[in-house]
Coordinates of C-alpha atoms and ligand atoms in Angstrom, one line a residue:
M1195 CA 11.5 18.2 38.5
D1196 CA 15.3 18.5 38.7
V1197 CA 16.2 18.3 35.0
E1198 CA 19.9 18.9 35.6
A1199 CA 20.0 15.8 37.8
I1200 CA 18.0 13.8 35.2
R1201 CA 20.5 14.9 32.5
K1202 CA 23.4 13.5 34.6
E1203 CA 21.8 10.0 34.1
F1204 CA 22.2 10.2 30.3
P1205 CA 25.9 10.1 29.4
I1206 CA 25.3 10.5 25.7
L1207 CA 23.9 14.0 26.2
H1208 CA 27.2 15.3 27.5
Q1209 CA 29.1 15.5 24.2
Q1210 CA 29.9 18.0 21.5
V1211 CA 28.6 17.6 18.0
N1212 CA 30.2 19.7 15.3
G1213 CA 31.9 21.8 18.0
R1214 CA 28.8 22.5 20.1
D1215 CA 26.9 21.0 23.0
L1216 CA 24.6 18.4 21.6
V1217 CA 20.9 19.3 21.6
Y1218 CA 18.9 16.1 21.1
F1219 CA 15.4 16.8 19.7
D1220 CA 14.8 13.5 17.9
N1221 CA 13.1 11.8 20.8
A1222 CA 10.0 10.7 18.8
A1223 CA 12.4 8.6 16.6
T1224 CA 14.2 7.1 19.7
S1225 CA 15.0 8.4 23.1
Q1226 CA 18.3 8.3 24.8
K1227 CA 19.1 5.7 27.6
P1228 CA 19.8 6.4 31.3
L1229 CA 22.6 4.7 33.1
V1230 CA 20.3 2.3 34.9
V1231 CA 19.3 0.9 31.5
I1232 CA 22.8 0.7 30.2
N1233 CA 24.0 -0.9 33.4
A1234 CA 21.2 -3.4 33.3
L1235 CA 22.5 -4.6 29.9
M1236 CA 26.0 -4.7 31.2
D1237 CA 25.0 -6.6 34.3
Y1238 CA 23.1 -9.2 32.3
Y1239 CA 25.9 -9.9 29.9
T1240 CA 28.6 -9.9 32.5
G1241 CA 26.6 -11.7 35.2
Y1242 CA 23.8 -14.0 34.1
N1243 CA 23.5 -14.3 30.3
A1244 CA 21.6 -17.6 29.8
N1245 CA 18.7 -18.9 27.8
I1246 CA 15.4 -18.7 29.7
H1247 CA 12.5 -20.9 30.8
R1248 CA 14.1 -24.2 30.0
G1249 CA 17.4 -24.2 32.0
I1250 CA 17.6 -25.6 35.5
H1251 CA 21.0 -24.1 36.3
T1252 CA 21.5 -20.9 38.3
L1253 CA 22.2 -18.5 35.5
A1254 CA 19.2 -19.7 33.5
E1255 CA 17.0 -19.2 36.6
K1256 CA 18.3 -15.8 37.2
A1257 CA 17.8 -14.7 33.6
T1258 CA 14.3 -16.2 33.6
K1259 CA 13.4 -14.3 36.7
A1260 CA 14.8 -11.0 35.4
Y1261 CA 12.9 -11.5 32.1
E1262 CA 9.6 -12.3 33.9
D1263 CA 10.2 -9.3 36.3
T1264 CA 9.9 -7.1 33.3
R1265 CA 6.5 -8.6 32.5
H1266 CA 5.5 -8.0 36.1
T1267 CA 6.5 -4.3 35.8
A1268 CA 4.9 -4.0 32.3
R1269 CA 1.6 -5.3 33.6
A1270 CA 1.5 -2.6 36.3
F1271 CA 2.8 0.1 33.9
I1272 CA -0.3 -0.2 31.7
N1273 CA -2.6 -1.7 34.3
A1274 CA -3.4 -4.9 32.5
R1275 CA -5.4 -7.5 34.4
S1276 CA -2.8 -10.2 34.1
E1277 CA 0.8 -10.9 33.1
Q1278 CA -0.6 -13.4 30.6
E1279 CA -1.8 -10.4 28.6
I1280 CA 1.7 -9.0 28.1
I1281 CA 3.6 -10.4 25.1
F1282 CA 7.1 -9.2 24.4
T1283 CA 7.8 -8.3 20.7
R1284 CA 10.4 -6.4 18.8
G1285 CA 8.4 -3.2 19.3
V1286 CA 5.3 -1.5 17.9
T1287 CA 5.9 -2.6 14.4
E1288 CA 6.0 -6.3 15.3
S1289 CA 3.0 -5.9 17.8
L1290 CA 0.9 -4.4 15.0
N1291 CA 2.0 -7.1 12.6
L1292 CA 1.1 -9.7 15.1
V1293 CA -2.4 -8.4 15.6
A1294 CA -3.0 -7.8 11.9
S1295 CA -1.6 -11.2 10.8
S1296 CA -3.0 -13.4 13.6
Y1297 CA -6.4 -11.7 14.4
G1298 CA -6.9 -10.2 10.9
R1299 CA -6.3 -13.4 9.0
A1300 CA -8.3 -15.6 11.4
F1301 CA -11.4 -13.4 11.9
L1302 CA -11.7 -11.0 8.9
K1303 CA -13.4 -11.9 5.6
A1304 CA -14.5 -10.2 2.3
G1305 CA -16.9 -7.3 3.0
D1306 CA -15.4 -6.6 6.4
E1307 CA -13.9 -3.2 7.1
I1308 CA -10.8 -2.0 8.9
V1309 CA -10.7 1.6 10.1
I1310 CA -7.4 3.4 10.5
S1311 CA -6.8 7.2 10.5
G1312 CA -5.0 9.7 8.4
L1313 CA -2.5 10.2 11.2
E1314 CA -1.0 6.7 11.1
H1315 CA 2.6 5.6 10.9
H1316 CA 3.3 3.3 8.0
S1317 CA 3.5 0.4 10.5
N1318 CA -0.2 0.9 11.2
I1319 CA -1.2 1.1 7.6
V1320 CA 0.8 -1.5 5.6
P1321 CA 0.1 -4.6 7.9
W1322 CA -3.7 -3.8 7.4
Q1323 CA -3.3 -3.4 3.6
I1324 CA -1.7 -6.9 3.6
V1325 CA -4.6 -8.3 5.6
C1326 CA -7.0 -6.7 3.2
E1327 CA -5.3 -8.4 0.3
A1328 CA -5.3 -11.7 2.1
T1329 CA -8.9 -11.6 3.3
G1330 CA -10.8 -9.3 0.9
A1331 CA -11.5 -6.8 3.7
T1332 CA -11.5 -3.1 2.9
L1333 CA -9.4 -0.3 4.5
R1334 CA -11.3 2.9 5.6
V1335 CA -9.5 6.0 6.8
I1336 CA -10.7 8.6 9.3
P1337 CA -9.9 12.0 7.7
I1338 CA -8.1 14.7 9.7
L1339 CA -8.9 18.3 10.3
E1340 CA -6.8 21.3 9.4
N1341 CA -5.3 21.4 12.9
G1342 CA -4.2 17.8 12.8
E1343 CA -7.0 16.4 14.9
L1344 CA -9.1 13.5 13.8
D1345 CA -12.5 14.3 12.3
M1346 CA -14.6 12.5 14.9
E1347 CA -17.9 13.2 13.1
A1348 CA -16.5 11.5 10.0
Y1349 CA -15.3 8.6 12.1
K1350 CA -18.8 8.1 13.5
K1351 CA -20.1 8.0 9.9
L1352 CA -17.5 5.4 8.9
L1353 CA -18.5 3.0 11.5
S1354 CA -21.1 0.3 10.6
P1355 CA -21.8 -3.4 11.2
R1356 CA -19.1 -4.1 8.6
T1357 CA -16.4 -2.5 10.8
K1358 CA -14.4 -5.3 12.5
V1359 CA -11.2 -3.5 13.5
V1360 CA -10.4 0.1 14.4
S1361 CA -6.6 0.8 14.7
V1362 CA -5.3 4.2 15.5
N1363 CA -2.4 5.8 17.3
H1364 CA -2.7 7.2 20.8
A1365 CA -0.5 10.1 19.7
S1366 CA 0.9 11.1 16.3
N1367 CA 4.6 10.9 15.8
S1368 CA 4.5 13.5 13.0
L1369 CA 2.3 16.2 14.6
G1370 CA 2.1 15.2 18.3
T1371 CA -1.8 15.1 18.3
I1372 CA -3.1 13.1 21.2
N1373 CA -6.2 11.3 19.9
P1374 CA -9.3 10.8 22.0
V1375 CA -8.7 7.1 22.1
K1376 CA -11.2 6.3 24.9
E1377 CA -14.0 7.7 22.8
I1378 CA -12.6 6.1 19.7
I1379 CA -12.5 2.7 21.5
A1380 CA -16.1 3.0 22.9
L1381 CA -17.5 3.9 19.5
A1382 CA -15.6 1.0 17.9
H1383 CA -17.0 -1.4 20.5
A1384 CA -20.6 0.0 20.0
A1385 CA -20.2 -0.9 16.3
G1386 CA -18.9 -4.4 17.3
A1387 CA -15.3 -3.9 16.3
V1388 CA -12.1 -4.5 18.2
A1389 CA -9.8 -1.5 19.0
V1390 CA -6.1 -1.6 18.5
I1391 CA -4.0 1.3 19.9
D1392 CA -0.5 2.2 18.7
G1393 CA 1.2 3.7 21.8
A1394 CA 4.6 4.3 20.3
Q1395 CA 4.4 8.0 21.1
T1396 CA 2.7 7.8 24.5
G1397 CA 4.7 5.2 26.4
A1398 CA 7.2 7.7 27.7
H1399 CA 4.8 10.7 28.0
V1400 CA 1.3 9.8 29.1
A1401 CA -0.1 7.5 31.8
I1402 CA -1.6 4.4 30.2
D1403 CA -4.4 2.4 31.7
V1404 CA -5.6 -0.3 29.3
Q1405 CA -8.5 -1.3 31.6
D1406 CA -9.8 2.3 31.8
L1407 CA -9.3 2.7 28.0
D1408 CA -10.9 -0.7 27.5
C1409 CA -8.8 -1.2 24.3
D1410 CA -8.5 -4.7 23.0
F1411 CA -4.8 -4.3 22.0
Y1412 CA -2.1 -1.8 23.0
C1413 CA 1.4 -1.6 21.5
L1414 CA 4.6 -0.1 23.0
S1415 CA 8.3 0.2 21.8
S1416 CA 10.9 0.1 24.6
H1417 CA 13.4 2.3 22.6
K1418 CA 11.0 5.3 22.6
M1419 CA 10.6 5.1 26.4
Y1420 CA 14.3 5.2 27.5
G1421 CA 14.8 1.5 27.0
P1422 CA 16.9 -0.6 24.6
T1423 CA 16.1 -1.0 20.9
G1424 CA 14.8 -4.4 19.7
T1425 CA 12.0 -4.9 22.2
G1426 CA 8.5 -3.7 23.2
L1427 CA 5.2 -5.3 23.9
L1428 CA 1.8 -6.1 22.8
Y1429 CA -1.0 -6.0 25.4
G1430 CA -4.1 -8.0 24.3
K1431 CA -7.3 -8.9 26.2
R1432 CA -6.9 -12.5 27.3
E1433 CA -10.1 -13.8 25.8
L1434 CA -9.0 -12.4 22.4
L1435 CA -5.4 -13.7 22.7
E1436 CA -6.7 -17.1 23.7
K1437 CA -8.7 -17.5 20.5
M1438 CA -6.1 -16.1 18.1
P1439 CA -3.8 -18.5 16.2
P1440 CA 0.0 -18.2 16.8
Y1441 CA 1.9 -15.6 14.9
Q1442 CA 5.2 -17.4 14.7
A1443 CA 6.0 -21.0 15.4
G1444 CA 9.0 -22.8 16.9
G1445 CA 10.4 -23.4 20.3
E1446 CA 8.8 -21.9 23.5
M1447 CA 5.3 -21.5 21.9
I1448 CA 4.5 -25.2 22.1
K1449 CA 3.3 -27.6 24.8
D1450 CA 3.7 -30.9 22.9
V1451 CA 5.0 -31.6 19.4
T1452 CA 4.4 -34.8 17.5
F1453 CA 4.5 -35.2 13.8
P1454 CA 0.7 -35.5 13.5
K1455 CA -0.2 -32.7 15.8
T1456 CA 1.2 -29.9 18.0
T1457 CA -0.5 -28.2 21.0
Y1458 CA 0.4 -24.7 21.8
N1459 CA 1.7 -23.2 25.0
D1460 CA -0.4 -21.1 27.4
L1461 CA -0.4 -17.3 27.2
P1462 CA 1.7 -15.3 26.8
Y1463 CA 4.2 -17.9 25.6
K1464 CA 2.0 -19.0 22.7
F1465 CA 3.1 -15.7 21.1
E1466 CA 6.8 -15.7 22.0
A1467 CA 8.3 -18.3 19.7
G1468 CA 12.1 -18.9 19.8
T1469 CA 14.7 -17.4 22.1
P1470 CA 13.5 -13.9 22.8
N1471 CA 15.5 -10.7 23.1
I1472 CA 16.4 -11.5 26.7
A1473 CA 18.9 -8.8 27.5
D1474 CA 16.8 -6.0 26.1
V1475 CA 13.6 -7.2 27.8
V1476 CA 15.5 -7.4 31.1
A1477 CA 16.7 -3.8 30.7
Y1478 CA 13.3 -2.6 29.6
K1479 CA 12.1 -3.0 33.2
Y1480 CA 14.6 -0.4 34.3
A1481 CA 13.3 2.0 31.7
M1482 CA 9.8 1.6 32.9
D1483 CA 10.9 2.0 36.5
F1484 CA 12.8 5.1 35.5
I1485 CA 9.6 6.6 34.1
L1486 CA 7.5 5.5 37.1
G1487 CA 10.1 6.9 39.4
L1488 CA 9.9 10.4 37.8
G1489 CA 6.1 10.2 37.7
R1490 CA 4.2 10.4 34.4
E1491 CA 2.3 13.5 35.5
N1492 CA 5.5 15.3 36.2
I1493 CA 7.0 14.2 32.9
A1494 CA 3.9 15.3 31.0
A1495 CA 3.9 18.7 32.8
H1496 CA 7.6 19.3 32.0
E1497 CA 7.2 18.3 28.4
H1498 CA 4.0 20.4 28.0
A1499 CA 5.8 23.5 29.2
L1500 CA 8.6 22.8 26.6
L1501 CA 5.9 22.3 23.9
T1502 CA 4.1 25.5 24.8
Y1503 CA 7.4 27.5 24.8
A1504 CA 8.7 26.0 21.6
T1505 CA 5.4 26.4 19.8
E1506 CA 5.3 30.1 20.8
R1507 CA 8.9 30.8 19.8
V1508 CA 9.1 28.7 16.6
S1509 CA 5.8 29.9 15.2
A1510 CA 6.9 33.6 15.7
L1511 CA 9.8 33.0 13.2
K1512 CA 9.6 34.5 9.7
G1513 CA 8.1 32.2 7.1
V1514 CA 7.4 29.3 9.5
R1515 CA 4.3 27.2 9.0
L1516 CA 3.4 25.0 12.0
I1517 CA 1.9 21.7 10.9
G1518 CA -0.4 20.3 13.6
T1519 CA -1.9 22.6 16.2
A1520 CA -4.2 20.2 18.0
A1521 CA -5.5 21.2 21.4
Q1522 CA -4.0 18.1 23.0
K1523 CA -0.4 17.2 22.0
V1524 CA 2.7 15.4 23.2
G1525 CA 6.0 17.3 22.9
V1526 CA 6.3 17.4 19.1
V1527 CA 6.7 20.6 17.0
S1528 CA 6.5 20.0 13.3
F1529 CA 7.0 22.8 10.8
G1530 CA 8.1 24.0 7.5
V1531 CA 9.9 27.3 6.5
E1532 CA 8.8 29.0 3.3
G1533 CA 11.4 28.7 0.6
I1534 CA 13.8 26.4 2.5
H1535 CA 13.8 22.6 2.1
H1536 CA 13.4 20.7 5.4
F1537 CA 16.5 18.6 4.7
D1538 CA 18.6 21.8 4.4
I1539 CA 17.3 23.0 7.7
G1540 CA 18.0 19.7 9.3
Q1541 CA 21.6 19.7 8.0
M1542 CA 22.3 23.3 9.0
L1543 CA 20.9 22.6 12.5
D1544 CA 23.1 19.5 12.8
S1545 CA 26.1 21.7 12.0
R1546 CA 25.1 23.6 15.1
G1547 CA 24.9 20.4 17.2
I1548 CA 21.1 20.3 17.1
A1549 CA 19.5 16.9 16.2
V1550 CA 16.0 17.1 14.6
R1551 CA 14.2 14.8 12.3
T1552 CA 13.3 15.9 8.7
G1553 CA 11.2 14.2 6.1
H1554 CA 7.8 12.4 6.1
H1555 CA 8.4 10.6 9.4
C1556 CA 6.9 7.3 8.0
T1557 CA 3.6 9.1 7.5
Q1558 CA 3.5 9.8 3.8
P1559 CA -0.4 9.8 3.5
L1560 CA -0.4 12.4 6.3
M1561 CA 2.1 14.6 4.4
D1562 CA -0.1 14.2 1.3
C1563 CA -3.0 15.6 3.3
F1564 CA -1.1 18.8 4.0
K1565 CA 0.3 18.8 0.4
I1566 CA 3.9 18.7 1.7
E1567 CA 6.8 16.3 1.3
G1568 CA 7.9 16.5 4.8
T1569 CA 8.5 18.7 7.9
V1570 CA 11.2 19.6 10.3
R1571 CA 10.3 17.9 13.6
A1572 CA 11.6 18.7 17.1
S1573 CA 10.4 16.2 19.7
F1574 CA 11.0 16.5 23.4
A1575 CA 11.9 14.2 26.3
V1576 CA 12.2 14.6 30.0
Y1577 CA 15.8 15.7 29.8
N1578 CA 15.2 18.6 27.4
T1579 CA 15.3 22.2 28.6
K1580 CA 14.0 25.7 27.6
K1581 CA 17.6 26.7 27.0
E1582 CA 17.9 24.1 24.3
I1583 CA 14.8 25.4 22.7
D1584 CA 16.4 28.9 22.7
Q1585 CA 19.4 27.3 20.9
L1586 CA 17.0 25.8 18.3
V1587 CA 15.3 29.1 17.8
E1588 CA 18.6 30.9 17.5
G1589 CA 19.8 28.4 14.9
L1590 CA 16.6 28.7 12.9
E1591 CA 16.8 32.5 13.0
R1592 CA 20.3 32.4 11.5
I1593 CA 19.3 29.8 8.9
I1594 CA 16.3 31.9 7.8
N1595 CA 18.3 35.1 7.6
F1596 CA 21.2 33.4 5.8
M1597 CA 18.9 31.7 3.2
K1598 CA 17.1 34.9 2.5
Ligands
PMP2111 N1 3.9 4.1 15.4 C1 4.3 5.3 15.6 C2 3.3 6.4 15.9 C3 5.7 5.5 15.7 O1 6.1 6.8 16.0 C4 6.6 4.5 15.4 C5 8.1 4.7 15.4 N2 8.5 5.9 14.7 C6 6.1 3.2 15.1 C7 4.7 3.1 15.1 C8 7.0 2.1 14.9 O2 7.7 1.8 16.0 P1 9.0 0.8 16.0 O3 9.8 1.4 14.9 O4 9.6 1.0 17.3 O5 8.5 -0.5 15.7

């Protein structure tokens, strides 16, 4: 892969921060955007901004077509059976809230159990806690092993006829662990539960085939896959979406409204109330096409090489403790340095133009497992290079020597 050519597509990367070339290693929080995505936003607002689905004028038709083109691309991107199974949301957080609220409140009751894992982002914990409060269901948690993998034996023991939902991430944002989701889903189904997968950290890095996985729901955020903020999607199996009540109500999601009774629109519109985030959905297609154009195997191979190199070099530094050493990982290196607070490391790296994330990464229970408050996290994308990892390592070496 020609990384230098790819980098040219990302204008933001070509700047100095604190007097040095920017090294952007905060991709698990949000990735940067290529020109095709930025231009798609510009083209939409300068050429055909209009409200969709209802208008009969030319701009409205053009905007509607572009919006639905993204659904077309998204279906293929995750290999869903039908475009009716693709619902645009604000991102993974809203997708998970949609499932928890709509499916959870309609189909869970006291005595039922929801299984999540110790690796989850707060957005895959809190919505289920709220559902538990509303329904009387109980939350159960798959423990994690020392290396940051899920304890699959413990998972098997947690499953029972009481298990109604299993909701886990495909990859952990804090540690990078790629979970064996196909096996997790099959075991959930064998117990009679539905399986929800949070794909926030896999959308830009791993090929996703929802039919092969056989998951019931899959969630993506555009902004973590080179697309705009403010959009993403929920995939749901059609038979489940059909029987779920609406999540939000208003325009678009209805067929007929009278004061005594309202009938709801067909899928996917039943779950897309109000004027959607048209511009960002339109541009999301260009982000998915960008990923498909590079090839997900090629992206994964490049990022895996970065991960291997960074793991080797960072773990060799004095006083460094790597957190999360699973066999299968996306490009995330999380670590602490003995005697130096992660915030201080983050700030000192920033003064050298290197952007990393520090803190609990919205996974406080996971940090509690490791008895730490937070980590320093470097997370990679397709435009990162080994040279940038050398810069990170050089920065860390200086910080460690200086602080000693
Ligand atoms: N799950 C995981 C694993 C994440 O990394 C994130 C974002 N950090 C989310 C869920 C939430 O995604 P968003 O903020 O895009 O809704």
